[in-house]
PDB file of C-alpha atoms in Angstrom:
ATOM      1  CA  MET A 120       0.215  -0.098  -0.010  1.00 33.00           C
ATOM      2  CA  GLY A 121       1.094   3.624  -0.915  1.00 36.00           C
ATOM      3  CA  HIS A 122       1.942   6.431   1.471  1.00 35.00           C
ATOM      4  CA  LEU A 123      -1.479   7.584   1.151  1.00 36.00           C
ATOM      5  CA  GLY A 124      -3.275   4.402   2.121  1.00 36.00           C
ATOM      6  CA  GLN A 125      -0.823   4.043   5.217  1.00 34.00           C
ATOM      7  CA  SER A 126      -1.806   7.756   6.388  1.00 35.00           C
ATOM      8  CA  ALA A 127      -5.169   7.278   5.933  1.00 34.00           C
ATOM      9  CA  LYS A 128      -5.484   4.261   7.700  1.00 32.00           C
ATOM     10  CA  ALA A 129      -3.483   6.204  10.897  1.00 34.00           C
ATOM     11  CA  LEU A 130      -5.794   9.067  10.897  1.00 35.00           C
ATOM     12  CA  ASN A 131      -7.688   9.945  13.911  1.00 36.00           C
ATOM     13  CA  ILE A 132     -10.013  13.044  14.440  1.00 39.00           C
ATOM     14  CA  ASN A 133      -7.214  15.122  16.296  1.00 46.00           C
ATOM     15  CA  ASN A 134      -4.635  14.221  13.756  1.00 49.00           C
ATOM     16  CA  ILE A 135      -5.171  15.264  10.154  1.00 52.00           C
ATOM     17  CA  ALA A 136      -2.686  13.700   7.415  1.00 50.00           C
ATOM     18  CA  VAL A 137      -1.547  16.530   5.221  1.00 50.00           C
ATOM     19  CA  PRO A 138       1.245  16.258   2.523  1.00 47.00           C
ATOM     20  CA  SER A 139       4.736  18.030   3.422  1.00 45.00           C
ATOM     21  CA  LEU A 140       4.924  20.764   1.117  1.00 47.00           C
ATOM     22  CA  SER A 141       8.893  20.040   0.651  1.00 48.00           C
ATOM     23  CA  GLN A 142       7.945  16.448  -0.367  1.00 45.00           C
ATOM     24  CA  LEU A 143       4.457  16.652  -1.638  1.00 47.00           C
ATOM     25  CA  GLY A 144       3.402  13.188  -3.051  1.00 46.00           C
ATOM     26  CA  THR A 145       5.783  11.286  -1.250  1.00 40.00           C
ATOM     27  CA  VAL A 146       5.700  11.790   2.402  1.00 40.00           C
ATOM     28  CA  TRP A 147       2.726  12.643   4.988  1.00 45.00           C
ATOM     29  CA  ASP A 148       3.277  14.679   7.756  1.00 58.00           C
ATOM     30  CA  THR A 149       0.448  14.928  10.846  1.00 71.00           C
ATOM     31  CA  PHE A 150      -0.663  18.669  11.507  1.00 76.00           C
ATOM     32  CA  MET A 151      -2.030  18.789  14.998  1.00 89.00           C
ATOM     33  CA  ILE A 152      -5.391  20.741  15.116  1.00 92.00           C
ATOM     34  CA  ASP A 153      -6.374  22.272  18.435  1.00 94.00           C
ATOM     35  CA  ASP A 154      -9.468  23.525  19.804  1.00 95.00           C
ATOM     36  CA  ILE A 155      -8.777  27.071  18.621  1.00 96.00           C
ATOM     37  CA  ASP A 156      -7.869  26.130  15.146  1.00 96.00           C
ATOM     38  CA  ARG A 157     -11.400  24.037  15.301  1.00 95.00           C
ATOM     39  CA  LYS A 158     -13.123  27.155  16.221  1.00 96.00           C
ATOM     40  CA  ILE A 159     -11.149  29.133  13.368  1.00 97.00           C
ATOM     41  CA  LEU A 160     -12.440  26.341  10.964  1.00 96.00           C
ATOM     42  CA  LYS A 161     -15.878  26.849  11.928  1.00 95.00           C
ATOM     43  CA  GLU A 162     -15.925  30.603  11.725  1.00 96.00           C
ATOM     44  CA  LEU A 163     -14.412  30.642   8.241  1.00 96.00           C
ATOM     45  CA  GLN A 164     -16.800  27.948   7.114  1.00 95.00           C
ATOM     46  CA  GLU A 165     -19.929  30.103   8.471  1.00 94.00           C
ATOM     47  CA  GLN A 166     -18.557  33.242   7.245  1.00 94.00           C
ATOM     48  CA  ALA A 167     -15.167  33.335   5.000  1.00 94.00           C
ATOM     49  CA  ARG A 168     -15.091  37.192   4.689  1.00 95.00           C
ATOM     50  CA  THR A 169     -14.671  37.548   8.444  1.00 96.00           C
ATOM     51  CA  SER A 170     -11.858  40.425   8.949  1.00 97.00           C
ATOM     52  CA  PHE A 171      -8.841  38.683  10.628  1.00 98.00           C
ATOM     53  CA  ALA A 172      -9.475  41.124  13.580  1.00 98.00           C
ATOM     54  CA  GLU A 173     -12.838  40.169  14.209  1.00 98.00           C
ATOM     55  CA  LEU A 174     -12.111  36.375  13.691  1.00 98.00           C
ATOM     56  CA  GLY A 175      -9.242  36.994  16.511  1.00 98.00           C
ATOM     57  CA  ARG A 176     -11.871  38.615  18.614  1.00 98.00           C
ATOM     58  CA  ARG A 177     -14.365  35.247  18.162  1.00 97.00           C
ATOM     59  CA  VAL A 178     -11.564  32.540  19.097  1.00 97.00           C
ATOM     60  CA  GLY A 179      -9.663  34.686  21.526  1.00 97.00           C
ATOM     61  CA  LEU A 180      -6.320  35.281  19.703  1.00 97.00           C
ATOM     62  CA  THR A 181      -4.700  38.610  18.425  1.00 98.00           C
ATOM     63  CA  THR A 182      -4.896  39.619  14.649  1.00 98.00           C
ATOM     64  CA  PRO A 183      -0.938  38.524  14.164  1.00 98.00           C
ATOM     65  CA  ALA A 184      -1.725  35.381  15.794  1.00 98.00           C
ATOM     66  CA  VAL A 185      -5.192  34.440  13.821  1.00 98.00           C
ATOM     67  CA  ILE A 186      -3.243  35.444  10.545  1.00 97.00           C
ATOM     68  CA  GLU A 187      -0.514  33.086  11.633  1.00 97.00           C
ATOM     69  CA  ARG A 188      -2.858  30.119  12.378  1.00 97.00           C
ATOM     70  CA  VAL A 189      -5.215  30.641   9.185  1.00 98.00           C
ATOM     71  CA  ARG A 190      -1.728  30.611   6.977  1.00 97.00           C
ATOM     72  CA  LYS A 191      -0.943  27.315   8.661  1.00 96.00           C
ATOM     73  CA  LEU A 192      -4.241  25.814   7.938  1.00 96.00           C
ATOM     74  CA  GLU A 193      -3.762  27.065   4.360  1.00 96.00           C
ATOM     75  CA  ASP A 194      -0.137  25.737   4.088  1.00 96.00           C
ATOM     76  CA  ALA A 195      -1.392  22.114   5.253  1.00 95.00           C
ATOM     77  CA  HIS A 196      -3.888  22.139   2.734  1.00 95.00           C
ATOM     78  CA  ILE A 197      -6.569  21.707   5.273  1.00 95.00           C
ATOM     79  CA  ILE A 198      -8.192  25.193   4.460  1.00 96.00           C
ATOM     80  CA  THR A 199      -8.496  24.679   0.103  1.00 96.00           C
ATOM     81  CA  GLY A 200     -10.142  27.898  -0.906  1.00 95.00           C
ATOM     82  CA  TYR A 201     -12.727  30.786  -0.259  1.00 93.00           C
ATOM     83  CA  ARG A 202     -15.631  31.037  -2.542  1.00 90.00           C
ATOM     84  CA  ALA A 203     -18.469  33.128  -3.104  1.00 90.00           C
ATOM     85  CA  GLU A 204     -21.960  31.054  -3.171  1.00 90.00           C
ATOM     86  CA  ILE A 205     -24.400  32.196  -6.064  1.00 93.00           C
ATOM     87  CA  ASP A 206     -27.925  31.390  -6.282  1.00 95.00           C
ATOM     88  CA  THR A 207     -28.205  30.209  -9.500  1.00 95.00           C
ATOM     89  CA  ALA A 208     -32.010  30.897 -10.007  1.00 96.00           C
ATOM     90  CA  LYS A 209     -30.912  34.740  -9.744  1.00 97.00           C
ATOM     91  CA  VAL A 210     -28.478  34.092 -12.562  1.00 97.00           C
ATOM     92  CA  GLY A 211     -30.837  32.378 -14.928  1.00 97.00           C
ATOM     93  CA  LEU A 212     -30.322  28.755 -13.881  1.00 98.00           C
ATOM     94  CA  PRO A 213     -33.297  27.962 -11.773  1.00 98.00           C
ATOM     95  CA  ILE A 214     -33.395  24.071 -12.352  1.00 98.00           C
ATOM     96  CA  MET A 215     -30.922  22.020 -10.420  1.00 98.00           C
ATOM     97  CA  ALA A 216     -30.394  18.386 -11.198  1.00 98.00           C
ATOM     98  CA  PHE A 217     -28.032  15.390 -10.507  1.00 98.00           C
ATOM     99  CA  ILE A 218     -27.031  13.290 -13.857  1.00 98.00           C
ATOM    100  CA  ARG A 219     -25.756  10.169 -12.605  1.00 97.00           C
ATOM    101  CA  MET A 220     -23.806   7.638 -15.189  1.00 96.00           C
ATOM    102  CA  SER A 221     -23.279   4.164 -15.450  1.00 93.00           C
ATOM    103  CA  ILE A 222     -20.753   3.285 -17.814  1.00 89.00           C
ATOM    104  CA  SER A 223     -19.033  -0.325 -19.044  1.00 81.00           C
ATOM    105  CA  GLY A 224     -15.063  -0.148 -20.144  1.00 76.00           C
ATOM    106  CA  VAL A 225     -12.263   1.448 -18.651  1.00 70.00           C
ATOM    107  CA  ASP A 226     -12.059   4.840 -20.785  1.00 82.00           C
ATOM    108  CA  TYR A 227     -13.639   7.678 -18.240  1.00 89.00           C
ATOM    109  CA  SER A 228     -11.663  10.523 -19.977  1.00 92.00           C
ATOM    110  CA  HIS A 229     -14.622  11.388 -22.369  1.00 92.00           C
ATOM    111  CA  ILE A 230     -16.949  11.812 -19.495  1.00 94.00           C
ATOM    112  CA  ILE A 231     -14.359  13.829 -17.779  1.00 96.00           C
ATOM    113  CA  GLU A 232     -13.658  15.987 -20.811  1.00 96.00           C
ATOM    114  CA  VAL A 233     -17.481  16.621 -21.218  1.00 96.00           C
ATOM    115  CA  ALA A 234     -18.053  17.437 -17.428  1.00 97.00           C
ATOM    116  CA  LYS A 235     -14.813  20.027 -17.426  1.00 97.00           C
ATOM    117  CA  GLY A 236     -16.129  21.443 -20.585  1.00 97.00           C
ATOM    118  CA  SER A 237     -19.821  22.381 -19.903  1.00 97.00           C
ATOM    119  CA  ASN A 238     -20.161  25.051 -17.439  1.00 96.00           C
ATOM    120  CA  GLU A 239     -23.639  23.814 -16.195  1.00 97.00           C
ATOM    121  CA  VAL A 240     -21.586  21.045 -14.404  1.00 98.00           C
ATOM    122  CA  LEU A 241     -21.287  22.571 -10.829  1.00 97.00           C
ATOM    123  CA  GLU A 242     -19.837  19.289  -9.447  1.00 97.00           C
ATOM    124  CA  CYS A 243     -18.627  16.001 -10.711  1.00 98.00           C
ATOM    125  CA  HIS A 244     -17.885  13.014  -8.713  1.00 97.00           C
ATOM    126  CA  ARG A 245     -16.700   9.630  -9.779  1.00 95.00           C
ATOM    127  CA  GLY A 246     -17.680   6.771  -7.614  1.00 93.00           C
ATOM    128  CA  THR A 247     -18.263   3.277  -6.927  1.00 91.00           C
ATOM    129  CA  GLY A 248     -21.485   0.917  -7.216  1.00 89.00           C
ATOM    130  CA  GLY A 249     -23.693   1.479 -10.021  1.00 89.00           C
ATOM    131  CA  ASP A 250     -23.187   4.829 -10.784  1.00 93.00           C
ATOM    132  CA  SER A 251     -19.610   5.620 -12.059  1.00 93.00           C
ATOM    133  CA  PHE A 252     -20.069   9.384 -11.977  1.00 96.00           C
ATOM    134  CA  ILE A 253     -22.618  11.643 -10.160  1.00 97.00           C
ATOM    135  CA  MET A 254     -22.743  15.342 -11.573  1.00 98.00           C
ATOM    136  CA  LYS A 255     -24.728  18.240 -10.180  1.00 98.00           C
ATOM    137  CA  VAL A 256     -25.958  20.613 -12.909  1.00 98.00           C
ATOM    138  CA  ALA A 257     -27.657  23.847 -13.071  1.00 98.00           C
ATOM    139  CA  VAL A 258     -29.705  24.301 -16.191  1.00 98.00           C
ATOM    140  CA  SER A 259     -31.939  27.237 -17.224  1.00 98.00           C
ATOM    141  CA  SER A 260     -34.762  25.050 -18.677  1.00 98.00           C
ATOM    142  CA  VAL A 261     -35.954  21.288 -19.118  1.00 98.00           C
ATOM    143  CA  GLU A 262     -34.871  21.814 -22.789  1.00 98.00           C
ATOM    144  CA  HIS A 263     -31.329  22.769 -21.500  1.00 98.00           C
ATOM    145  CA  LEU A 264     -31.243  19.947 -19.209  1.00 98.00           C
ATOM    146  CA  GLN A 265     -32.181  17.595 -22.088  1.00 98.00           C
ATOM    147  CA  GLU A 266     -29.278  19.086 -24.046  1.00 98.00           C
ATOM    148  CA  MET A 267     -27.126  18.264 -20.997  1.00 97.00           C
ATOM    149  CA  ILE A 268     -27.929  14.751 -20.864  1.00 97.00           C
ATOM    150  CA  ASP A 269     -27.459  14.384 -24.541  1.00 97.00           C
ATOM    151  CA  ARG A 270     -23.738  15.209 -24.365  1.00 96.00           C
ATOM    152  CA  PHE A 271     -23.188  12.344 -21.921  1.00 95.00           C
ATOM    153  CA  THR A 272     -25.282   9.621 -23.466  1.00 94.00           C
ATOM    154  CA  PRO A 273     -22.928   8.641 -26.225  1.00 92.00           C
ATOM    155  CA  TYR A 274     -20.500   7.606 -23.216  1.00 92.00           C
ATOM    156  CA  GLY A 275     -22.946   5.766 -21.249  1.00 92.00           C
ATOM    157  CA  ILE A 276     -26.422   5.159 -19.448  1.00 94.00           C
ATOM    158  CA  THR A 277     -27.594   8.243 -17.703  1.00 96.00           C
ATOM    159  CA  THR A 278     -30.080   8.572 -14.959  1.00 97.00           C
ATOM    160  CA  THR A 279     -31.492  12.331 -14.199  1.00 98.00           C
ATOM    161  CA  THR A 280     -33.215  13.349 -11.089  1.00 98.00           C
ATOM    162  CA  ILE A 281     -34.351  17.151 -10.583  1.00 98.00           C
ATOM    163  CA  VAL A 282     -33.984  18.660  -7.564  1.00 97.00           C
ATOM    164  CA  LEU A 283     -37.396  19.905  -5.982  1.00 97.00           C
ATOM    165  CA  SER A 284     -35.807  21.848  -2.742  1.00 95.00           C
ATOM    166  CA  SER A 285     -32.526  21.371  -0.937  1.00 93.00           C
ATOM    167  CA  PRO A 286     -33.222  21.340   2.868  1.00 94.00           C
ATOM    168  CA  VAL A 287     -29.675  21.031   3.832  1.00 93.00           C
ATOM    169  CA  LYS A 288     -27.753  22.984   1.070  1.00 87.00           C
ATOM    170  CA  ARG A 289     -24.277  23.332   2.938  1.00 86.00           C
ATOM    171  CA  ARG A 290     -23.110  22.244   6.094  1.00 88.00           C
ATOM    172  CA  VAL A 291     -20.481  23.254   8.499  1.00 89.00           C
ATOM    173  CA  ILE A 292     -17.873  20.806   9.102  1.00 90.00           C
ATOM    174  CA  GLU A 293     -17.586  20.348  12.916  1.00 86.00           C
ATOM    175  CA  PHE A 294     -15.286  17.752  14.520  1.00 76.00           C
ATOM    176  CA  ALA A 295     -13.779  16.906  18.221  1.00 69.00           C
TER     177      ALA A 295
END
């Protein structure tokens, strides 16, 4: 088993395996997350635009100390980015759907290529079981959804589900 598998087995809730920046891809280091880091991560998930000064007040640190903590979490690739959430309906894409793909054979490259080239695909996940891929798409109409499905059908069997509502859109990850 490679380094990734060995680290994944040893992972526990307080030690998160992250790649060493100097040896990315070959050695996994352990980054210790304490209660303050957990508070910082929770606050940033709830509101990523919080200033460092306000974040420091909320977690009980000075501004320079919180900046250092956030930078370490970024360097360890625990914080992987900051994004704006967009209401897709308000930008002309009111229909959200999941397209699941079942394919036979080993050439997944066409599906990945089509997914990457389609702005409507918000997420694309390769999985196990009956569905080789699950994609979350946002489209302007049922006709637009049909066009999206038609892009994928040459490469496998599609099953589509239109989202009626999303009772849980995004969840803050909390861990002990």
